[in-house]
Short mmCIF file of C-alpha atoms and ligand atoms in Angstrom, two decimals:
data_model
loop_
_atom_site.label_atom_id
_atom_site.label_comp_id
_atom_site.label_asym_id
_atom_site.label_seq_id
_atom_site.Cartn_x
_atom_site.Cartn_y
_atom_site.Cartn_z
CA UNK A 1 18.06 23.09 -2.29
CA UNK A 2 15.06 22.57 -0.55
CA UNK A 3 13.54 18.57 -1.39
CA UNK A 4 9.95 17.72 0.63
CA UNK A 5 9.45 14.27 1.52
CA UNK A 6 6.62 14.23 -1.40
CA UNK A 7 5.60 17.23 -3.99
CA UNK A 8 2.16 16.84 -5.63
CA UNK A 9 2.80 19.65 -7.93
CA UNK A 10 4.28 17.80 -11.10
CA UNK A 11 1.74 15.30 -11.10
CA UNK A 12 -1.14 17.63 -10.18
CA UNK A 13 0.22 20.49 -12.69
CA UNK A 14 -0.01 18.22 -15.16
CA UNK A 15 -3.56 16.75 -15.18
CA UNK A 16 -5.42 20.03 -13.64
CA UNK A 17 -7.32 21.02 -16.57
CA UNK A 18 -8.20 17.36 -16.51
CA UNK A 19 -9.52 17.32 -13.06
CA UNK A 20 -11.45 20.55 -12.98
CA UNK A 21 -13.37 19.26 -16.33
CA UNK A 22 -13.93 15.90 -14.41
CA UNK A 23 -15.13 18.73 -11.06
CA UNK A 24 -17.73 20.55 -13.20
CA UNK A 25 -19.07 17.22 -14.84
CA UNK A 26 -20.23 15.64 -11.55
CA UNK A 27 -20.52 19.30 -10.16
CA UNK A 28 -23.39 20.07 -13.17
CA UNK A 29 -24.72 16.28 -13.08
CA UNK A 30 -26.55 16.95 -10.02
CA UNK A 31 -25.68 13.27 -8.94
CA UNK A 32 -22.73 12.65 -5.96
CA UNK A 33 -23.16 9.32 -4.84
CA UNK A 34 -23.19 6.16 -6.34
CA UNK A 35 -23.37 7.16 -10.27
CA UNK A 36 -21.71 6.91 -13.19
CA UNK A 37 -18.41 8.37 -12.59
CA UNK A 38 -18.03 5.13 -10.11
CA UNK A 39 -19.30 2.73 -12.82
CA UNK A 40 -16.63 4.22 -15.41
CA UNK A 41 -13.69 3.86 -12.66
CA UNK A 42 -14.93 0.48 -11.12
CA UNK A 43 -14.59 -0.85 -15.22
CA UNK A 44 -11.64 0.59 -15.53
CA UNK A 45 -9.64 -0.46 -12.31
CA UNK A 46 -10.67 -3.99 -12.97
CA UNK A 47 -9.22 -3.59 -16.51
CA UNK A 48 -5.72 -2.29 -15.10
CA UNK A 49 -5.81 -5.00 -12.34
CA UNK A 50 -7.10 -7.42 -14.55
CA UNK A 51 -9.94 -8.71 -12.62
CA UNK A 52 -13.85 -9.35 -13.25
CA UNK A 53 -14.88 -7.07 -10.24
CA UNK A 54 -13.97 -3.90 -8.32
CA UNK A 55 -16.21 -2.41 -6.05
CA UNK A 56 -15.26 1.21 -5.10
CA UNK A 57 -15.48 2.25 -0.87
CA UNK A 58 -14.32 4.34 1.23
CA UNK A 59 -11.19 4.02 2.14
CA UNK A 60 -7.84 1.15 1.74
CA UNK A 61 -9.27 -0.54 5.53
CA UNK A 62 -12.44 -0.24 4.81
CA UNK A 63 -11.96 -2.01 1.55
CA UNK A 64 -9.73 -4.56 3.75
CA UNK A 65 -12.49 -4.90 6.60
CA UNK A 66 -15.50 -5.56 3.84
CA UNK A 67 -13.01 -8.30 2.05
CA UNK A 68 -12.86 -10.12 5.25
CA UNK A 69 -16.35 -9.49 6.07
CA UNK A 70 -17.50 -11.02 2.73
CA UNK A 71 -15.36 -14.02 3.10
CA UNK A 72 -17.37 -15.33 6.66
CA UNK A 73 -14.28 -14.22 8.54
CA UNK A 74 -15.31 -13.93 12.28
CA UNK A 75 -14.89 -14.07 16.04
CA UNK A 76 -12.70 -17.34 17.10
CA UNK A 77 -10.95 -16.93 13.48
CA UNK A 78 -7.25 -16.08 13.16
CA UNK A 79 -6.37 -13.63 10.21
CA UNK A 80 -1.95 -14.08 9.23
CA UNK A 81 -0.60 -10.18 8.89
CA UNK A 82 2.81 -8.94 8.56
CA UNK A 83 4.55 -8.09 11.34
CA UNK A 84 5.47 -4.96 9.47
CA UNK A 85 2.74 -3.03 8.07
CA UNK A 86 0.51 -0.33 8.72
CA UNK A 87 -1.82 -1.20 11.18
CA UNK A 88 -4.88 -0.96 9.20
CA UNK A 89 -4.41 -4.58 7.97
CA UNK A 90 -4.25 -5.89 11.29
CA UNK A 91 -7.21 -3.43 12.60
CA UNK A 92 -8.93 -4.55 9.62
CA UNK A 93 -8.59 -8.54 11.36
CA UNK A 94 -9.65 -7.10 14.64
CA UNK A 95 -12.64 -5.18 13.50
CA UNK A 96 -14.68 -8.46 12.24
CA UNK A 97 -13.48 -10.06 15.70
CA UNK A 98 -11.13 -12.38 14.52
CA UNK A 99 -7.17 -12.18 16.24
CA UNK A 100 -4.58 -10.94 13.92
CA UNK A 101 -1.84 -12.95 14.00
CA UNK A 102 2.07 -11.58 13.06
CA UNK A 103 4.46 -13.41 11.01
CA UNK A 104 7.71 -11.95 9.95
CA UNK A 105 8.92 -10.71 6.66
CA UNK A 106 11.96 -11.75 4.51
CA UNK A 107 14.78 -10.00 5.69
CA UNK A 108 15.41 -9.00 2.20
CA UNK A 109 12.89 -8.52 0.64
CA UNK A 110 10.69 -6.81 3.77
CA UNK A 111 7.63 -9.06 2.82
CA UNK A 112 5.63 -11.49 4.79
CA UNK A 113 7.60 -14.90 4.46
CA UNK A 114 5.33 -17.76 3.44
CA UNK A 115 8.09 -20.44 5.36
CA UNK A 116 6.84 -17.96 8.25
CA UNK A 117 3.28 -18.04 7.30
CA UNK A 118 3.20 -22.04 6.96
CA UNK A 119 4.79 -22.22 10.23
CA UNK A 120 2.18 -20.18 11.90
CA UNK A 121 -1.20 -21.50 10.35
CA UNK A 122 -3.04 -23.57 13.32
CA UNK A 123 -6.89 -25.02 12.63
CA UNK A 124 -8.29 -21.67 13.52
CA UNK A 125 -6.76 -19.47 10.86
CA UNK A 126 -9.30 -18.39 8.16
CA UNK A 127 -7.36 -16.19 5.98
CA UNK A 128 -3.97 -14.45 5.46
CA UNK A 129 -3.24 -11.13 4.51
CA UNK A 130 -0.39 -10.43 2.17
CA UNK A 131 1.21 -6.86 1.77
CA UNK A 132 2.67 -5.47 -1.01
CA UNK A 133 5.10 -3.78 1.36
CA UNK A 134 7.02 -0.51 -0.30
CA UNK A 135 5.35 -1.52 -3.42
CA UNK A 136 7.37 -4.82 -3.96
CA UNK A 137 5.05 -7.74 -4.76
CA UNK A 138 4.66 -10.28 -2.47
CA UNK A 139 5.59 -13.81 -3.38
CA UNK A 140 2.42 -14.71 -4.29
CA UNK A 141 2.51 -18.05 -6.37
CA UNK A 142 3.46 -19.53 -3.08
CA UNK A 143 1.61 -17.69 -0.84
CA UNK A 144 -1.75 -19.28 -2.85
CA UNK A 145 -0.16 -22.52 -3.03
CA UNK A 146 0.09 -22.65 0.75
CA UNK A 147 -3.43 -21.37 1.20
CA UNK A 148 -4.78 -23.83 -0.84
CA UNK A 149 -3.27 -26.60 0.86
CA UNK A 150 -4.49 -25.61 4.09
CA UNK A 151 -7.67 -24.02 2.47
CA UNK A 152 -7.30 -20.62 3.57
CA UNK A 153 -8.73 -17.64 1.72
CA UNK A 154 -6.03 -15.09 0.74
CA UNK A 155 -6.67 -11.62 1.31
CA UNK A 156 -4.04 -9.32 -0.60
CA UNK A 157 -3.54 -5.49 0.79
CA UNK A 158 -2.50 -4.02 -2.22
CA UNK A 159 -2.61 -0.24 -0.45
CA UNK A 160 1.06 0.43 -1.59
CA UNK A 161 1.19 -1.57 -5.01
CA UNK A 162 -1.02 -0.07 -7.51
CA UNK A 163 0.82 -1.72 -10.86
CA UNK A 164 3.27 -4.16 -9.46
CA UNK A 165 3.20 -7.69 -11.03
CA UNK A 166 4.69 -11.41 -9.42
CA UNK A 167 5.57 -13.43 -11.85
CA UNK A 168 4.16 -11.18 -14.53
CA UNK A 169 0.66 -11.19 -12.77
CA UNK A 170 -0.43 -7.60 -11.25
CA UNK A 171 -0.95 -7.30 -7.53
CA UNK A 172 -4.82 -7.17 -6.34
CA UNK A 173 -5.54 -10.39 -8.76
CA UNK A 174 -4.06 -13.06 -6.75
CA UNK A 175 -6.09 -13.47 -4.03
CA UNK A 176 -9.95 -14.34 -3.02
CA UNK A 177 -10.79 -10.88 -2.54
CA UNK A 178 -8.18 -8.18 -1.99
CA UNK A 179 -8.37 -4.63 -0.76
CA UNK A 180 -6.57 -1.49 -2.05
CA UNK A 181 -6.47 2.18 -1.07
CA UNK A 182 -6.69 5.54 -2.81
CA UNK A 183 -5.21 7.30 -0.66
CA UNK A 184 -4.03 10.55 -1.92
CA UNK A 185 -0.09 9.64 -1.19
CA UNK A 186 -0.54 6.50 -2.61
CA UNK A 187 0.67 5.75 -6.58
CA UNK A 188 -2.84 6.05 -7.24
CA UNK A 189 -4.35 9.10 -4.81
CA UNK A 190 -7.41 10.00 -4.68
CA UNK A 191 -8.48 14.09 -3.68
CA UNK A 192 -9.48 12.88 -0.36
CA UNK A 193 -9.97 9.13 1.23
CA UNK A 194 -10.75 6.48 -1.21
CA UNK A 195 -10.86 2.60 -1.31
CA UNK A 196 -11.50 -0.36 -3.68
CA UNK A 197 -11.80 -4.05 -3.04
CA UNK A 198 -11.33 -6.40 -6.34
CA UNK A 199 -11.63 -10.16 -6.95
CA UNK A 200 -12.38 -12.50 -9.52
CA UNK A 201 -15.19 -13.96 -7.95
CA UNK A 202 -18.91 -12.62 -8.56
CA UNK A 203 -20.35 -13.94 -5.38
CA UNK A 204 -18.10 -12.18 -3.09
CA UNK A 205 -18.21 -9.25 -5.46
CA UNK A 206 -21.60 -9.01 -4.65
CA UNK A 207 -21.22 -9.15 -0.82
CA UNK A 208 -19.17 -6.11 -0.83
CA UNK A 209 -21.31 -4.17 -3.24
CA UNK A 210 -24.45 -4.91 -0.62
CA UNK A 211 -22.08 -4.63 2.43
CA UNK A 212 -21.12 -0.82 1.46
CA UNK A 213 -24.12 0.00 0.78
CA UNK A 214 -26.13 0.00 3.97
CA UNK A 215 -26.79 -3.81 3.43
CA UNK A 216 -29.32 -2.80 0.69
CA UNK A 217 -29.21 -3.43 -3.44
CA UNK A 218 -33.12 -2.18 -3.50
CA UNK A 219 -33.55 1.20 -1.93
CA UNK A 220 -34.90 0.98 1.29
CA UNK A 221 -34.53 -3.41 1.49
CA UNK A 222 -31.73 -3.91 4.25
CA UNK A 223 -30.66 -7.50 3.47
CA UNK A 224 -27.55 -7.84 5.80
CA UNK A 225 -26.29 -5.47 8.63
CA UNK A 226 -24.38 -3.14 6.16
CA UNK A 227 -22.34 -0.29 5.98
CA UNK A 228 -22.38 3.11 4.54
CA UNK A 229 -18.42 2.18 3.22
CA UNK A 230 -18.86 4.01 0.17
CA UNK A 231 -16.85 5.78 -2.89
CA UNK A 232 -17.80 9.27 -3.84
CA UNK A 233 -18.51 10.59 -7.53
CA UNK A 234 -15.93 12.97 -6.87
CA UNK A 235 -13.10 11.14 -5.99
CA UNK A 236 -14.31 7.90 -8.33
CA UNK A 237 -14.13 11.04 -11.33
CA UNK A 238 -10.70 12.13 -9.91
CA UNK A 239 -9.23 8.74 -9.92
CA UNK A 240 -10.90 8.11 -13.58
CA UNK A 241 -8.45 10.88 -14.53
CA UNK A 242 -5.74 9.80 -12.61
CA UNK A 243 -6.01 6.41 -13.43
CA UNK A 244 -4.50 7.07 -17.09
CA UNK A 245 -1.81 8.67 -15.87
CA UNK A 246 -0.84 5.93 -13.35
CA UNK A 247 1.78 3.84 -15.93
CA UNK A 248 3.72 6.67 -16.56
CA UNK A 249 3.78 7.56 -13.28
CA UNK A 250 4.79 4.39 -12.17
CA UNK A 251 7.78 4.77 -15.25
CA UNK A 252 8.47 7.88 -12.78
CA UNK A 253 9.03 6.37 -9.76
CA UNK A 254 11.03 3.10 -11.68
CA UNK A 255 13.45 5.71 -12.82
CA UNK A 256 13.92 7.55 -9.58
CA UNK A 257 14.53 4.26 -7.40
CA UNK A 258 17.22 3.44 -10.79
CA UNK A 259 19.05 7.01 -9.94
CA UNK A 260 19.56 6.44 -5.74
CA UNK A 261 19.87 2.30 -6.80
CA UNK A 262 22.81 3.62 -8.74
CA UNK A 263 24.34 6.76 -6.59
CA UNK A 264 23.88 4.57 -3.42
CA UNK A 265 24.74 0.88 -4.08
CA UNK A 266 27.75 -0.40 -2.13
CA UNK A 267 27.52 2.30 0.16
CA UNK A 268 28.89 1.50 3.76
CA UNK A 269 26.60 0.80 6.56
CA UNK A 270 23.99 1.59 4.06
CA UNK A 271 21.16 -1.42 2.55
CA UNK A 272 19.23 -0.61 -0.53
CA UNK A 273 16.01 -2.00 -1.68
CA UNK A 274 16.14 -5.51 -2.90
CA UNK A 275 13.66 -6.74 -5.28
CA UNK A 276 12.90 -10.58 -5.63
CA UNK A 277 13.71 -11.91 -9.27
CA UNK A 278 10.37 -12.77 -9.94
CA UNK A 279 8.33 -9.58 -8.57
CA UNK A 280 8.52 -6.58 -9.73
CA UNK A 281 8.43 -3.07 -7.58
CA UNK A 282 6.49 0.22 -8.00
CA UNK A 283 8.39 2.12 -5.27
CA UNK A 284 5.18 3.51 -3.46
CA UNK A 285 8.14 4.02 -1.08
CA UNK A 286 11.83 4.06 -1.58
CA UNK A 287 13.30 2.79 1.96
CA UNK A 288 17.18 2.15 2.71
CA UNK A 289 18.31 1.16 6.26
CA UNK A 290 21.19 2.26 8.29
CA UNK A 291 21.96 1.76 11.94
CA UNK A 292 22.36 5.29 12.22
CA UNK A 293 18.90 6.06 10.90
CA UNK A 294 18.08 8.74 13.66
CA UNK A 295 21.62 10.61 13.55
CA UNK A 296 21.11 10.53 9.09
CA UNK A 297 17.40 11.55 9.86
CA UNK A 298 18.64 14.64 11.94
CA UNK A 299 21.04 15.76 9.18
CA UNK A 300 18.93 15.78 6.43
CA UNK A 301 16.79 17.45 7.82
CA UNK A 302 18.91 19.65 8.82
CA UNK A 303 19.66 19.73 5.11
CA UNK A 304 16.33 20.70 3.86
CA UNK A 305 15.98 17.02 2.88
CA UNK A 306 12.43 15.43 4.26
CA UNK A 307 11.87 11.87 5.18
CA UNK A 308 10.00 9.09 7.00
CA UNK A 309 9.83 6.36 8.69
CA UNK A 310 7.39 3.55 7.50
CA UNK A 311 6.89 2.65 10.08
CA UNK A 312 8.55 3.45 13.81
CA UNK A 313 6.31 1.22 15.78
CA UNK A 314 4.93 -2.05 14.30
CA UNK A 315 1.39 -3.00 14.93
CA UNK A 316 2.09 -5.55 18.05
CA UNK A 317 3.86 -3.21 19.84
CA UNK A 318 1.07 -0.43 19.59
CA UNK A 319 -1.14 0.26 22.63
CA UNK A 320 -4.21 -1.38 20.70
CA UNK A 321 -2.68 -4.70 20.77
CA UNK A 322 -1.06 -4.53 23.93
CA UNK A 323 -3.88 -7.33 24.75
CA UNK A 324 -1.63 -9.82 22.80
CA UNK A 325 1.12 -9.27 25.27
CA UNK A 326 3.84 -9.65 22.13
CA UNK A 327 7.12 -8.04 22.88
CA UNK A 328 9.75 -6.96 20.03
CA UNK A 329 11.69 -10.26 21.43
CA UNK A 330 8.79 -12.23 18.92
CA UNK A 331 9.74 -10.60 15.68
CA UNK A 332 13.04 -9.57 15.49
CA UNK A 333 13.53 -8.86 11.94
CA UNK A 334 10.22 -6.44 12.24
CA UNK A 335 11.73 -4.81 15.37
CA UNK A 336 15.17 -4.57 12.82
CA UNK A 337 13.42 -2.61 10.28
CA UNK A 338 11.25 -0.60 12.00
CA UNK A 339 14.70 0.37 14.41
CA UNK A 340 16.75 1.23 11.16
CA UNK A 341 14.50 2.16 7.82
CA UNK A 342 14.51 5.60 6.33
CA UNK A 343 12.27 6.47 3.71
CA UNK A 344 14.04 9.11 1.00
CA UNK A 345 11.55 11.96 -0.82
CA UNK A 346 10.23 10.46 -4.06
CA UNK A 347 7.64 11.70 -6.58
CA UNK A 348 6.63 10.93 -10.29
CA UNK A 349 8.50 14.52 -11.45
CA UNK A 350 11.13 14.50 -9.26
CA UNK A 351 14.60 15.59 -11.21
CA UNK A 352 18.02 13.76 -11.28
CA UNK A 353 19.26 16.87 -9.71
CA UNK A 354 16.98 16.48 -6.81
CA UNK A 355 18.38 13.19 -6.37
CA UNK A 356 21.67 13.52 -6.74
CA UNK A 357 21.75 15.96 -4.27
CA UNK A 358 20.14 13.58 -2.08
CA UNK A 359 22.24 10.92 -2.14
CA UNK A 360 25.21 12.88 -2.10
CA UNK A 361 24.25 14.38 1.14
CA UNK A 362 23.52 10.90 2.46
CA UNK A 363 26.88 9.32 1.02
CA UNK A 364 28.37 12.59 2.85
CA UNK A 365 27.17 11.73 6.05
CA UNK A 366 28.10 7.95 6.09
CA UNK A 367 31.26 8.59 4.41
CA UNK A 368 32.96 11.76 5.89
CA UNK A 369 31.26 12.22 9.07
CA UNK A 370 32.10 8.40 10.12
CA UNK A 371 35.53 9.22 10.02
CA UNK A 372 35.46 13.15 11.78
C1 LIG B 1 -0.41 -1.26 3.83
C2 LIG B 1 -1.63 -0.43 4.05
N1 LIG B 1 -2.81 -1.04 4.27
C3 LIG B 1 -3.94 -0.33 4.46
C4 LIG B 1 -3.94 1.04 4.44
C5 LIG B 1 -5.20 1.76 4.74
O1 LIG B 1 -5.62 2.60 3.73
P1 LIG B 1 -6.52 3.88 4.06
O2 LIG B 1 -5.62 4.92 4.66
O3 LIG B 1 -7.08 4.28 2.74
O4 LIG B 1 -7.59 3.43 5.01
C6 LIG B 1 -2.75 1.71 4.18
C7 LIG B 1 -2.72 3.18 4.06
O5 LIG B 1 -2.30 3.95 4.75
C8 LIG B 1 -1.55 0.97 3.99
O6 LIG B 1 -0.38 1.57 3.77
#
């Protein structure tokens, strides 16, 4: 049995027809950019998210770098990021010339820590920037608590989260103004890049809709050095369509991470996701880590069985921050996961069988080939 890391076909199969009606409509409407197929998705993202405001760009850091860019957030500022995370939340810190600055996750849970973040707030940090790591919310209720306290804008990257809730409230309506992608991997995927930023609060709301668009809401007025950051017809009509598929979806990926939680618990010298009681998980990824992550890698793959590694080098150890001179001495538990995470293939459509076979071919390895 062959099993890719990710197979679009269930989820694509299923809402074709869908998608190549949505095609011909903005195809025949003679109108790409900035229309109504991005009105009807912007109203209906802020419904799922439960917010006042989404404003549809370009992509998941652009969305990040106009939330920052709205807020005032500047040179001589310092933005808190995980020490785990894609880089585009820390390139997102670095492109409005403020310093990123790494704080480590829970051990457990993989999330930024806010004991961590407390520690590491000094008078020069303007915002932090929570991610929903995996697709496990962040503990938010105390991440705002602590920004409020030191007044501190929170910034949530909700790029691998689409759906999750803390404390029964969704991801991307907790903070000031939070960024998302629509990425076509992500649990919501755009055809091609997408991006959304969503808040609560018209004023910022505002700043992004004029910062996306060339700095202009009149044609032809610049008001602010703007961007062209924005989201297409196409992909705003795709994700329209997509977007009503997303809960089941979601109910998809749920069931999947139940099968492996189940096939793979108490394993030996294997750790399984861990989700914090009051947050609730929309596997974007499902990641287990073993010591002999390489060595299982190598066999599976050797097994037909794809996987990947989210992420093998964290930000502050790439060559864009070498400037920072950090070393994986500072942030051990990052340097942990990143030496010893393995994400396993996982789609909305994938069968029991396909995990089964999985996990039996993992169990196999740590099992049986620990004692040959
Ligand atoms: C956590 C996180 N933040 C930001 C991004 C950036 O999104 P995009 O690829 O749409 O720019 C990604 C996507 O890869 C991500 O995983």
């Amino acid at each position: 049995m062959k099993i890719p890391f990710l197979n679009f076909e269930p989820m694509h199969a299923a809402v074709k027809a869908e998608m190549q009606l949505a095609f011909e409509q903005v195809y025949d409407s003679y109108w790409y950019v900035m229309g109504k197929c991005l009105t009807d998705f912007e109203r209906a993202y802020s419904q799922f998210s439960n917010v006042e405001h989404t404003i549809g760009v370009s992509n998941g850091l652009d969305a990040l770098h106009l939330a920052l860019k709205a807020l005032g957030v500047g040179p001589g500022d310092e933005v808190i990021v995980p020490s785990n995370t894609y880089i585009a939340t820390a390139l997102a810190a670095s492109y409005v010339g403020a310093t990123p600055v790494f704080v480590e996750p829970n051990p457990l849970t993989y999330n930024i820590d806010p004991f961590n973040i407390e520690k590491a707030i000094t008078a020069k940090t303007k915002a932090i920037i929570p991610v929903h790591l995996y697709g496990q919310a962040c503990e938010m209720r105390e991440i705002m608590d602590i920004a409020f306290k030191h007044g501190i804008y929170v910034v949530e990257d909700n790029a691998q989260a689409h759906g999750a809730t803390y404390q029964n409230k969704i991801t991307g309506s907790w903070g000031h103004v939070n960024g998302t992608s629509f990425y076509p991997g992500k649990n919501l995927g755009a055809l091609g890049d997408g991006g959304s930023v969503t808040t609560n609060d018209a004023i910022l709301a505002q700043r992004v809709r004029v910062l996306r668009n060339y700095g202009s809401q009149i044609k032809y007025k610049n008001e602010v050095i703007g961007y062209n950051m924005r989201l297409d017809e196409l992909q705003a009509a795709f994700l329209n369509v997509k977007l009503k598929h997303l809960k089941a979806w979601t109910m998809q990926r749920k069931q999947i991470a139940d099968w492996y939680n189940e096939a793979l618990q108490g394993v030996n010298g294997l750790t399984i996701p861990y989700v914090h009681q009051d947050a609730t998980h929309v596997y974007h990824l499902y990641v287990v880590k073993t010591n002999r992550r390489e060595e299982l890698q190598k066999y599976l793959t050797d097994r037909g069985i794809g996987t990947l590694i989210h992420y093998p080098i964290p930000p502050y150890l790439q060559e864009a921050y070498l400037h920072l001179n950090l070393s994986e001495g500072n942030f051990p538990v990052a340097k942990e996961l990143a030496n010893t995470c393995l994400s396993l293939p996982l789609w909305p459509g994938m069968k029991f069988e396909e995990v089964y076979f999985v996990a039996e071919e993992i169990k196999y390895f740590l099992n049986e080939k620990l004692h040959c």
